[in-house]
PDB file of C-alpha atoms in Angstrom:
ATOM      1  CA  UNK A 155      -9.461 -25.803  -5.837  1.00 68.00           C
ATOM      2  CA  UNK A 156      -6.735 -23.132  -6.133  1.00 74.00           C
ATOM      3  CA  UNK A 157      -7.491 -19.809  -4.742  1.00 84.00           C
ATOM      4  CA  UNK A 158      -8.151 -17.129  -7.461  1.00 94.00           C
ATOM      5  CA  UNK A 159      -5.241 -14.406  -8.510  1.00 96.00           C
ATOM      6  CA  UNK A 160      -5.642 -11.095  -7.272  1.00 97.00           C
ATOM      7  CA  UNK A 161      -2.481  -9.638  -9.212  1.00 98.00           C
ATOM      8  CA  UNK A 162      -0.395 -10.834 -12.030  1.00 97.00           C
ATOM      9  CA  UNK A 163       2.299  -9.791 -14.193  1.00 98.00           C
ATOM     10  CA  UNK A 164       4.206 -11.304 -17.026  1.00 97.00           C
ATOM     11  CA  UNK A 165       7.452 -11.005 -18.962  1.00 97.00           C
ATOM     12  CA  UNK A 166       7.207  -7.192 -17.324  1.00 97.00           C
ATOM     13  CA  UNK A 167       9.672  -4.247 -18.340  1.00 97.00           C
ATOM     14  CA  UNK A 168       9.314  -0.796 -17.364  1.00 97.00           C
ATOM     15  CA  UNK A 169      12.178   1.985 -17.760  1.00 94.00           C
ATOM     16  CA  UNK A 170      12.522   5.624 -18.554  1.00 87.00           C
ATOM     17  CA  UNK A 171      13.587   7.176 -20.861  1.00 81.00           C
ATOM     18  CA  UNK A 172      16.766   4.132 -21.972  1.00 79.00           C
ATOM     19  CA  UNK A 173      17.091   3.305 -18.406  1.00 88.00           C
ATOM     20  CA  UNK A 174      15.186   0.356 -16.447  1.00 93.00           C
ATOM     21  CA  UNK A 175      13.500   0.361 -13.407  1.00 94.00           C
ATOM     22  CA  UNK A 176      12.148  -3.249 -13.735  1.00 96.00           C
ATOM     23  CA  UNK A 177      13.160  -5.930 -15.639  1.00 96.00           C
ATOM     24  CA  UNK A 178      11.227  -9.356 -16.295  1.00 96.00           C
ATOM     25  CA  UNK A 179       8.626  -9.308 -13.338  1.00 97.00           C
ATOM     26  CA  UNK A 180       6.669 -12.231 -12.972  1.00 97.00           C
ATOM     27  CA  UNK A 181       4.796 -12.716 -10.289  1.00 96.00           C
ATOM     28  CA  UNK A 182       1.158 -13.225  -9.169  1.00 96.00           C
ATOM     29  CA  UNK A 183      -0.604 -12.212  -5.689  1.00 96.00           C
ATOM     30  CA  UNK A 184      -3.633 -14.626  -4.553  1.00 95.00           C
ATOM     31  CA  UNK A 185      -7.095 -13.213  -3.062  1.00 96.00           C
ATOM     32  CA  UNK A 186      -6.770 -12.899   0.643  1.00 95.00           C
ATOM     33  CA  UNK A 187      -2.704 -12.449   0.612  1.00 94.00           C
ATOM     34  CA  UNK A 188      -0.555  -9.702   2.608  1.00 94.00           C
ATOM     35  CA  UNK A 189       2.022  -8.869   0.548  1.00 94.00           C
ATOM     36  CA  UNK A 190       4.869  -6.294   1.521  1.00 92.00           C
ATOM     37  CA  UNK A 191       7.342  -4.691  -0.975  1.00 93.00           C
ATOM     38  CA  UNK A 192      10.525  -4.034   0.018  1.00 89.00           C
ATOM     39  CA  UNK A 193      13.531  -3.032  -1.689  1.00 87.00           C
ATOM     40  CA  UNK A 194      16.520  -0.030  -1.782  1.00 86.00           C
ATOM     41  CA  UNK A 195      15.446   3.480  -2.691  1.00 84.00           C
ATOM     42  CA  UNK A 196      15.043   3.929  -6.508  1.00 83.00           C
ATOM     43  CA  UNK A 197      14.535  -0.114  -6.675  1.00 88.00           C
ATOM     44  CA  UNK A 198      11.714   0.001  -7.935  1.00 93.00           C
ATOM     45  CA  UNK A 199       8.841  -0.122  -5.162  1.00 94.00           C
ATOM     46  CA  UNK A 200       6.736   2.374  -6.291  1.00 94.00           C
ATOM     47  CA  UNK A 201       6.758   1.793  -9.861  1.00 96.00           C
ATOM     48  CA  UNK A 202       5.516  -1.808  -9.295  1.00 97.00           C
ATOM     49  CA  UNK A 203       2.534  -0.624  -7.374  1.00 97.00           C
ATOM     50  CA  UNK A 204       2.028   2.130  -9.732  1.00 96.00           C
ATOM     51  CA  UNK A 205       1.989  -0.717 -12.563  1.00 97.00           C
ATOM     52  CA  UNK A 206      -0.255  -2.545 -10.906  1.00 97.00           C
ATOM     53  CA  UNK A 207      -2.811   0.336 -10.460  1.00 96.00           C
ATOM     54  CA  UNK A 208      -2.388   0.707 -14.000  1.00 95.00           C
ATOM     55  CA  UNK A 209      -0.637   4.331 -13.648  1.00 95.00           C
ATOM     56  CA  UNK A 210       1.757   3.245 -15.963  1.00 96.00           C
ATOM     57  CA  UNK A 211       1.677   1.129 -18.675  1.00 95.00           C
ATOM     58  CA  UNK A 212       4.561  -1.506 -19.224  1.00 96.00           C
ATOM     59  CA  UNK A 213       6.743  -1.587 -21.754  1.00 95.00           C
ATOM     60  CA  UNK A 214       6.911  -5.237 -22.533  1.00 96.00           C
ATOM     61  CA  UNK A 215       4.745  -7.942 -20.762  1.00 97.00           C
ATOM     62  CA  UNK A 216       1.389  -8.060 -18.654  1.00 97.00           C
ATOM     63  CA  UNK A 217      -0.568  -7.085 -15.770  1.00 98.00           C
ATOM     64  CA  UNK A 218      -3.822  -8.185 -14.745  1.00 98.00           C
ATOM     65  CA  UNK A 219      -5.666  -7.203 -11.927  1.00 98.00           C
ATOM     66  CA  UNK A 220      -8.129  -9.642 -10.980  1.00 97.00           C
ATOM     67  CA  UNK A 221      -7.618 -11.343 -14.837  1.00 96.00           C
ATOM     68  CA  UNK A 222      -8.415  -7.913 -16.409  1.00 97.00           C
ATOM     69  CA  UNK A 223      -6.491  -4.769 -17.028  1.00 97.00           C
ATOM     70  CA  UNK A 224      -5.831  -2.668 -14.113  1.00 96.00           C
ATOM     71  CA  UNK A 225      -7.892   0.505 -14.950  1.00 93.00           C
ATOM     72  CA  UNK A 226     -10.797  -1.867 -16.031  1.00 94.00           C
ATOM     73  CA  UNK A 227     -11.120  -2.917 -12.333  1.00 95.00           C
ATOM     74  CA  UNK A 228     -10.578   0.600 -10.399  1.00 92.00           C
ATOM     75  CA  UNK A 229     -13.025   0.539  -8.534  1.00 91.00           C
ATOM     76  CA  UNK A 230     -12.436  -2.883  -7.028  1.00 94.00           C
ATOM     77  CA  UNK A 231      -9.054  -1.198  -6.057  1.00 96.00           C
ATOM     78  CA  UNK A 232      -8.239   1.154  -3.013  1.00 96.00           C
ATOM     79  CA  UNK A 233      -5.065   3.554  -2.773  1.00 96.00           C
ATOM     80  CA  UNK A 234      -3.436   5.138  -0.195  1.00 94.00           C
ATOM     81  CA  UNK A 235      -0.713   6.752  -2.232  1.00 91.00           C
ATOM     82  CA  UNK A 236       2.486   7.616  -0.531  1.00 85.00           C
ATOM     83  CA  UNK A 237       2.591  11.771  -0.643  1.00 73.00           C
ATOM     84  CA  UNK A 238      -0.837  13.382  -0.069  1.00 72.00           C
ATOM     85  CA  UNK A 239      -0.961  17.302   0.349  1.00 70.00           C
ATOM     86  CA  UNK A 240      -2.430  19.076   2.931  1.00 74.00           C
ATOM     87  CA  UNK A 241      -2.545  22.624   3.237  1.00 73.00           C
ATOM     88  CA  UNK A 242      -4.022  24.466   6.234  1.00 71.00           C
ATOM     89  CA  UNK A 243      -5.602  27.311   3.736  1.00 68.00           C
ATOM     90  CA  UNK A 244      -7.775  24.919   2.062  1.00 74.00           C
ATOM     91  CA  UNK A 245      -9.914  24.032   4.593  1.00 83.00           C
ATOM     92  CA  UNK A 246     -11.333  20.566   4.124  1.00 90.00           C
ATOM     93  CA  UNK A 247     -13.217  18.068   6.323  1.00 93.00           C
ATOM     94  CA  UNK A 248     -12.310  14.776   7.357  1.00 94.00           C
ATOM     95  CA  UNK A 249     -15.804  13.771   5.723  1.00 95.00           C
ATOM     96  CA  UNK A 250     -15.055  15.449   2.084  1.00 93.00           C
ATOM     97  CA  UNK A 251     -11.321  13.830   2.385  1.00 94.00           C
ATOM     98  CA  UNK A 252     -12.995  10.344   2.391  1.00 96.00           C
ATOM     99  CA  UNK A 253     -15.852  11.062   0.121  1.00 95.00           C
ATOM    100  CA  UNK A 254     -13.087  11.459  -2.408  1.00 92.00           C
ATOM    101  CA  UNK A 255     -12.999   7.686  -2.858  1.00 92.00           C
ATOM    102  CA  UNK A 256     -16.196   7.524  -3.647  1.00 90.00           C
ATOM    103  CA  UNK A 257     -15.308   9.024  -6.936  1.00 84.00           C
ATOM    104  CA  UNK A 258     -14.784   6.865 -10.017  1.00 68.00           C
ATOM    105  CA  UNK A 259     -17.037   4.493  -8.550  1.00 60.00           C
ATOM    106  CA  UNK A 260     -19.623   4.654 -11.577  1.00 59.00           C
ATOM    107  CA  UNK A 261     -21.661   7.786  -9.637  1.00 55.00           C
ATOM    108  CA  UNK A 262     -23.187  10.252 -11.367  1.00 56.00           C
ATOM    109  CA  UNK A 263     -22.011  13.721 -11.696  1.00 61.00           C
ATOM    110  CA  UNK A 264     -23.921  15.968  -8.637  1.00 66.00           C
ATOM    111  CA  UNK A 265     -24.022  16.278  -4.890  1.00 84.00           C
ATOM    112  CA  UNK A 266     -22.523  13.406  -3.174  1.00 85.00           C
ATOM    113  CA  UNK A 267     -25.761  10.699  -2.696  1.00 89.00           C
ATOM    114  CA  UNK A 268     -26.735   9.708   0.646  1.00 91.00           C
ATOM    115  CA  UNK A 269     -25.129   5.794  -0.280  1.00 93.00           C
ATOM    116  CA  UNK A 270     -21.794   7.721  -0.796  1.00 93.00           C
ATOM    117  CA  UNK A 271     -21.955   9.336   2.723  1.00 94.00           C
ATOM    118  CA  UNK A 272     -23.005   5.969   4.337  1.00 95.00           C
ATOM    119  CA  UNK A 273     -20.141   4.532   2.915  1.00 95.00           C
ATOM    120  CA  UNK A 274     -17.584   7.682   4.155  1.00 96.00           C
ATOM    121  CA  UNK A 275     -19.190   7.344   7.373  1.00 96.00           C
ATOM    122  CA  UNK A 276     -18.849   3.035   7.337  1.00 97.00           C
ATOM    123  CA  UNK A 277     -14.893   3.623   6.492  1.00 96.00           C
ATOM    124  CA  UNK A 278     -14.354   5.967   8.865  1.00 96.00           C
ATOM    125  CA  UNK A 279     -16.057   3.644  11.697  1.00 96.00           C
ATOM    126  CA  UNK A 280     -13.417   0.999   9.789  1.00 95.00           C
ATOM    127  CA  UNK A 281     -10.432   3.065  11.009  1.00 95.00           C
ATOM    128  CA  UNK A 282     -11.688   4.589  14.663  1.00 94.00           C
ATOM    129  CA  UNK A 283     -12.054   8.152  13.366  1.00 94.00           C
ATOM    130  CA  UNK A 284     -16.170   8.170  13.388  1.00 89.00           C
ATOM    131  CA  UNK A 285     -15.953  11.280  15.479  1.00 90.00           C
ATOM    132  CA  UNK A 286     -13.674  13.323  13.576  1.00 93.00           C
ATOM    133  CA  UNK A 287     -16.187  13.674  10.479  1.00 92.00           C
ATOM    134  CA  UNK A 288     -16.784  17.339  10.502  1.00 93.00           C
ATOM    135  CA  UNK A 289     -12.934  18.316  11.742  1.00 94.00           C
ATOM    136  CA  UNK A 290     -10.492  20.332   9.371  1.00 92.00           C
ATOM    137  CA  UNK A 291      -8.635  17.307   7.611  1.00 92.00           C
ATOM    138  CA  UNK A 292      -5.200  19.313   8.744  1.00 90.00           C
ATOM    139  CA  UNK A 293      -6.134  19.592  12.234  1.00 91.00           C
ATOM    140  CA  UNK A 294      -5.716  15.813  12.490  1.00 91.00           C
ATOM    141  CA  UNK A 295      -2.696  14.253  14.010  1.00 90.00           C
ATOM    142  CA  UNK A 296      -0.263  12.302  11.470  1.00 88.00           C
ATOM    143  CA  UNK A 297      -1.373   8.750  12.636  1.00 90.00           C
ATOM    144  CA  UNK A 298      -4.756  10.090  12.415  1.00 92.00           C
ATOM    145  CA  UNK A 299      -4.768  11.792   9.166  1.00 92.00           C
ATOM    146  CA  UNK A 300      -3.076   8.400   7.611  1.00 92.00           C
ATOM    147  CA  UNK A 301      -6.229   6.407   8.659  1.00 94.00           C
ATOM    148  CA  UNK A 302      -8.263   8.595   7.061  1.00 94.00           C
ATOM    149  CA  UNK A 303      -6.791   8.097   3.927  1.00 95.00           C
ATOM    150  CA  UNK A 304      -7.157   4.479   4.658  1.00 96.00           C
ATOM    151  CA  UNK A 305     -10.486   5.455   4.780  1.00 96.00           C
ATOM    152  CA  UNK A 306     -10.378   7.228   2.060  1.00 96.00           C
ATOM    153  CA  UNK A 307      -9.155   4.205  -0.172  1.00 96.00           C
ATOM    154  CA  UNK A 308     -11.781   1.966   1.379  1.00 96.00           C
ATOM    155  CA  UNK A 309     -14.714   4.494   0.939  1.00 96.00           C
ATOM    156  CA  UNK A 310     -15.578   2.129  -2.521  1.00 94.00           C
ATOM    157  CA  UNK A 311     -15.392  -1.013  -0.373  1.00 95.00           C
ATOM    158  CA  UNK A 312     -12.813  -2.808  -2.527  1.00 96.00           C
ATOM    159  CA  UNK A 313     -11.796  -6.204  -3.061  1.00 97.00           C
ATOM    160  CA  UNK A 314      -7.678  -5.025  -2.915  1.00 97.00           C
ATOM    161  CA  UNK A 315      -5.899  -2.360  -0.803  1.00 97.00           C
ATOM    162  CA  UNK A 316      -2.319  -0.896  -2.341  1.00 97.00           C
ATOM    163  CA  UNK A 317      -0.936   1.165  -0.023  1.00 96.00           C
ATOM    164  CA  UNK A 318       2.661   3.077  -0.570  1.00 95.00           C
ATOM    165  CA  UNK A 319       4.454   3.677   2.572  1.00 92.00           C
ATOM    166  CA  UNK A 320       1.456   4.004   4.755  1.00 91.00           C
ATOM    167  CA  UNK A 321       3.843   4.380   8.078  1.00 87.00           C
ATOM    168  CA  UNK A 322       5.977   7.184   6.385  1.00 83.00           C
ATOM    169  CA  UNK A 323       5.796  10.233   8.779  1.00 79.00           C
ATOM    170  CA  UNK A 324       3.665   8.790  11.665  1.00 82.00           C
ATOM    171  CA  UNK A 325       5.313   8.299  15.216  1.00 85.00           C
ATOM    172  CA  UNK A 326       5.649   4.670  16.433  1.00 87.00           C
ATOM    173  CA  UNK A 327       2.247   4.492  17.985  1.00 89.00           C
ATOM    174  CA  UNK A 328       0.983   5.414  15.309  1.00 88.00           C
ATOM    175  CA  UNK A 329       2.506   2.908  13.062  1.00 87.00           C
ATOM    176  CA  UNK A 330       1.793   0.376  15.678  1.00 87.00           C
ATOM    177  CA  UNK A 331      -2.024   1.343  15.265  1.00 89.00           C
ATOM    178  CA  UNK A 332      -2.134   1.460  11.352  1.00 90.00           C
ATOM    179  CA  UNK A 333      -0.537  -1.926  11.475  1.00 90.00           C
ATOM    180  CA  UNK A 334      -3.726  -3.067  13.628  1.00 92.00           C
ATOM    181  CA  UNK A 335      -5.822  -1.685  11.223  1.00 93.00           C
ATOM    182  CA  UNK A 336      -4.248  -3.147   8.048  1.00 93.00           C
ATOM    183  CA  UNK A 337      -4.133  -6.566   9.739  1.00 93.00           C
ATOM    184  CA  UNK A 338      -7.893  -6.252  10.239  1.00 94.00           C
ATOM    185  CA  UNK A 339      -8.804  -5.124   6.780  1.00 94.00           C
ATOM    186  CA  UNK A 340      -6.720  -7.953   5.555  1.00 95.00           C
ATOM    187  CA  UNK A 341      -9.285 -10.371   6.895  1.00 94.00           C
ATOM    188  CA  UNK A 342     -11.985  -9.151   4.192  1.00 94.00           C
ATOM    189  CA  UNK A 343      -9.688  -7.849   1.483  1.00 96.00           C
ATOM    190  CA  UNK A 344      -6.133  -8.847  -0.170  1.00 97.00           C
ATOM    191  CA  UNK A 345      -3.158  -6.204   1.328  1.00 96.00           C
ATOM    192  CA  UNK A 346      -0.264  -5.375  -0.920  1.00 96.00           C
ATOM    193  CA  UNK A 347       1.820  -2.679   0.885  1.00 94.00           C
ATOM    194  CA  UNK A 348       5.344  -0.992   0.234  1.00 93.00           C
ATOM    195  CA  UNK A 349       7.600  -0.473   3.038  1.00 88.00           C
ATOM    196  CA  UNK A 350      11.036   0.560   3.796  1.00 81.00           C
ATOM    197  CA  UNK A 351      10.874  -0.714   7.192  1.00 75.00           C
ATOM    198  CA  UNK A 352      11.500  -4.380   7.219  1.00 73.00           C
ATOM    199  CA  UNK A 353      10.926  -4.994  10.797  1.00 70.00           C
ATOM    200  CA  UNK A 354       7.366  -4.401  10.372  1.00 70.00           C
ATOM    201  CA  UNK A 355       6.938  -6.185   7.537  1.00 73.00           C
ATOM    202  CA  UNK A 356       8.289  -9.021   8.357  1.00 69.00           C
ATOM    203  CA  UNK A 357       5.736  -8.762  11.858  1.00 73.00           C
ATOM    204  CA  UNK A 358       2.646  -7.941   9.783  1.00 76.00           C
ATOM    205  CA  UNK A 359       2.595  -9.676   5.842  1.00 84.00           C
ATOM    206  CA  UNK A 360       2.823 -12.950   4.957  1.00 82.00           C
ATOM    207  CA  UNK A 361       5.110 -12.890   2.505  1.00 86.00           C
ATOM    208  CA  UNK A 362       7.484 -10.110   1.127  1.00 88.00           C
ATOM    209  CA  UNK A 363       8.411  -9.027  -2.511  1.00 91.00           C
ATOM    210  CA  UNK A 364      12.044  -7.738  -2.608  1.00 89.00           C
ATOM    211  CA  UNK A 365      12.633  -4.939  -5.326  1.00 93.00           C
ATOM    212  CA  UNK A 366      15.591  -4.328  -6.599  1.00 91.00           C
ATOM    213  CA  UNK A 367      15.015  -3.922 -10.449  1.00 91.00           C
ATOM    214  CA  UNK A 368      14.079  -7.370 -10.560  1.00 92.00           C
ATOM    215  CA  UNK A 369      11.439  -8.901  -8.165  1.00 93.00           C
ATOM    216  CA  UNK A 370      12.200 -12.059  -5.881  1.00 89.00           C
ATOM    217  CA  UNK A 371       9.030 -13.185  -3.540  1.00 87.00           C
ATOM    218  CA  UNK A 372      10.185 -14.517  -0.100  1.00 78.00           C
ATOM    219  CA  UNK A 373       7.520 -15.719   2.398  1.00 74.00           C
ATOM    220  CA  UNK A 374       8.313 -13.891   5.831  1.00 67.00           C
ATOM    221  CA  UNK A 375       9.999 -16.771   7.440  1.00 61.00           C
ATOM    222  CA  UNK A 376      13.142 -16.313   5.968  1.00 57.00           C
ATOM    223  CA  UNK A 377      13.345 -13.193   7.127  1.00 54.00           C
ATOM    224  CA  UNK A 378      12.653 -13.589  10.903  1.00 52.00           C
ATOM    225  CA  UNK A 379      16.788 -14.241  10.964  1.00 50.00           C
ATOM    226  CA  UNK A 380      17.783 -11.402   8.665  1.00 47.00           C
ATOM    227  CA  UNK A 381      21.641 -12.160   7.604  1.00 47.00           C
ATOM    228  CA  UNK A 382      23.585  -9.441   6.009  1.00 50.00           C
ATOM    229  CA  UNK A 383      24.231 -11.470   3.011  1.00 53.00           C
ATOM    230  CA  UNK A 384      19.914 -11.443   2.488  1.00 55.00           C
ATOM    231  CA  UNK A 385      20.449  -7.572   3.646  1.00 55.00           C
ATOM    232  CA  UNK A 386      22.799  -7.410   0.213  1.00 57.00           C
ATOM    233  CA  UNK A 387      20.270  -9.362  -2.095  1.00 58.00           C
ATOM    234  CA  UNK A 388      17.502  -6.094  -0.960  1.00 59.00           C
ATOM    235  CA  UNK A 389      19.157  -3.579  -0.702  1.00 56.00           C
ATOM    236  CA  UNK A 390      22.525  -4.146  -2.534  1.00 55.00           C
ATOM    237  CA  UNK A 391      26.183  -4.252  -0.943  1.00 50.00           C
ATOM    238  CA  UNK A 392      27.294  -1.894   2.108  1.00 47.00           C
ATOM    239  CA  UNK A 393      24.615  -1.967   4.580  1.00 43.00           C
ATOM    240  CA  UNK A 394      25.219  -2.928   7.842  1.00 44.00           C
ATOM    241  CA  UNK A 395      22.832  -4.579  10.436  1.00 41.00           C
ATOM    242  CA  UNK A 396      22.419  -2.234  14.093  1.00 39.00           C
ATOM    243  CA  UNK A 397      22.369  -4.342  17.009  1.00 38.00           C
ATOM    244  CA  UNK A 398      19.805  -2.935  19.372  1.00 36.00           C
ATOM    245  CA  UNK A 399      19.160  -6.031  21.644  1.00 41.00           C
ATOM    246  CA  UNK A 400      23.184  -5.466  22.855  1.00 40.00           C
ATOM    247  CA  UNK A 401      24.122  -2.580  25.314  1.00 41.00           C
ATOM    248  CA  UNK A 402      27.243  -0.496  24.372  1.00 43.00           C
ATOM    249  CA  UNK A 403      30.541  -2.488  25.427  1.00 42.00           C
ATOM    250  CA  UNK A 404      28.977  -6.078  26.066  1.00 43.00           C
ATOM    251  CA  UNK A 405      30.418  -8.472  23.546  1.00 40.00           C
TER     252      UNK A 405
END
């Protein structure tokens, strides 16, 4: 039996304004996959996660989230979105942060129910932050204040996580950490994460979609031996690979 699609996308364009971002995207993602997106800066990343959120709407071809249309299926969806705000004179809880994704999740308007906080207080067990419930949201470090947005996006309990550059800002043990965490998700819900760092990726997904106005899929073991001519198929020509296994002056 073949495993059901989690994501497709057909025949898709997307541009602004008389200028494309993407250009004939077909792909599909199956239930249960870790997919990374990769790609050069203005390739594209964003705007195919954004497309398959249903943010934006194509302008020629199809996506389909779990065979419907993405905003159809929100709340099966969770979203850690790349840029989130926080400013010290709002004061905000940990607790309200993650309640947030309760919202949209077919509640009715009023006080947050006692399922919703069981569910805020489930996620933030999920991501190791169960003690930081009543903390100012700000007061958090940066590796802690990305897991609970991870929280955040799993507060709904989902069947998908899309997460946009979930290690951006975070020192490397923090990113080592959320990488723990996403790999433990992954074993009750599909993963599709954008990345600029391909080191990680290639550690943590199974297989990796290279954006770069047009969308190849590679499966992560052909990029364990990254050449520079696969470098120039991501990221496009003049990039140069840093050799940190070599000491300066050995040959």
């Amino acid at each position: 039996m073949a495993t059901p699609i989690a994501v497709s996308m057909r025949d898709v364009d997307f541009g602004y304004q008389e200028t494309l971002v993407l250009e004939d995207v077909t792909l599909s993602i199956a239930e249960g996959d870790f997919v990374g997106i990769v790609g050069p800066n203005a390739g594209g990343k964003t705007t195919l996660l954004k497309l398959m959120l249903g943010l934006l709407e194509p302008l020629r071809g199809q996506v389909r989230v779990f065979g419907e249309p993405p905003e159809r299926v929100s709340g099966r969806i969770g979203y850690l979105p790349q840029d989130w705000a926080c400013t010290p004179a709002f004061p905000v809880s940990t607790m309200d942060v993650v309640l947030m994704g309760r919202l949209g999740t077919g509640r009715s308007l009023g006080p947050y129910s006692r399922e919703d906080r069981e569910a805020a207080r489930w996620a933030l067990e999920q991501v190791g932050l169960d003690g930081t419930s009543r903390r100012n949201f700000c007061d958090l470090s940066g590796g802690q204040r990305q897991r609970a947005l991870v929280a955040r996006a799993i507060a709904a309990r989902p069947d998908i996580l899309m997460l946009d550059e979930p290690m951006s800002g975070v020192d490397a043990a923090a990113a080592h950490e959320l990488q723990e965490l996403l790999e433990e998700l992954h074993q009750s819900m599909t993963v599709i994460m954008v990345s600029h760092d391909l080191g990680m990726v290639t550690r943590t997904v199974e297989s990796v979609l290279c954006v770069n106005r047009q969308v190849v899929r590679h499966p992560t073991s052909d990029l364990t031996d990254v050449s520079g001519e696969l470098l120039a198929d991501l990221y496009g020509e003049g990039i140069r690979l840093v050799r940190h296994d070599l000491a300066q002056g050995d040959e």
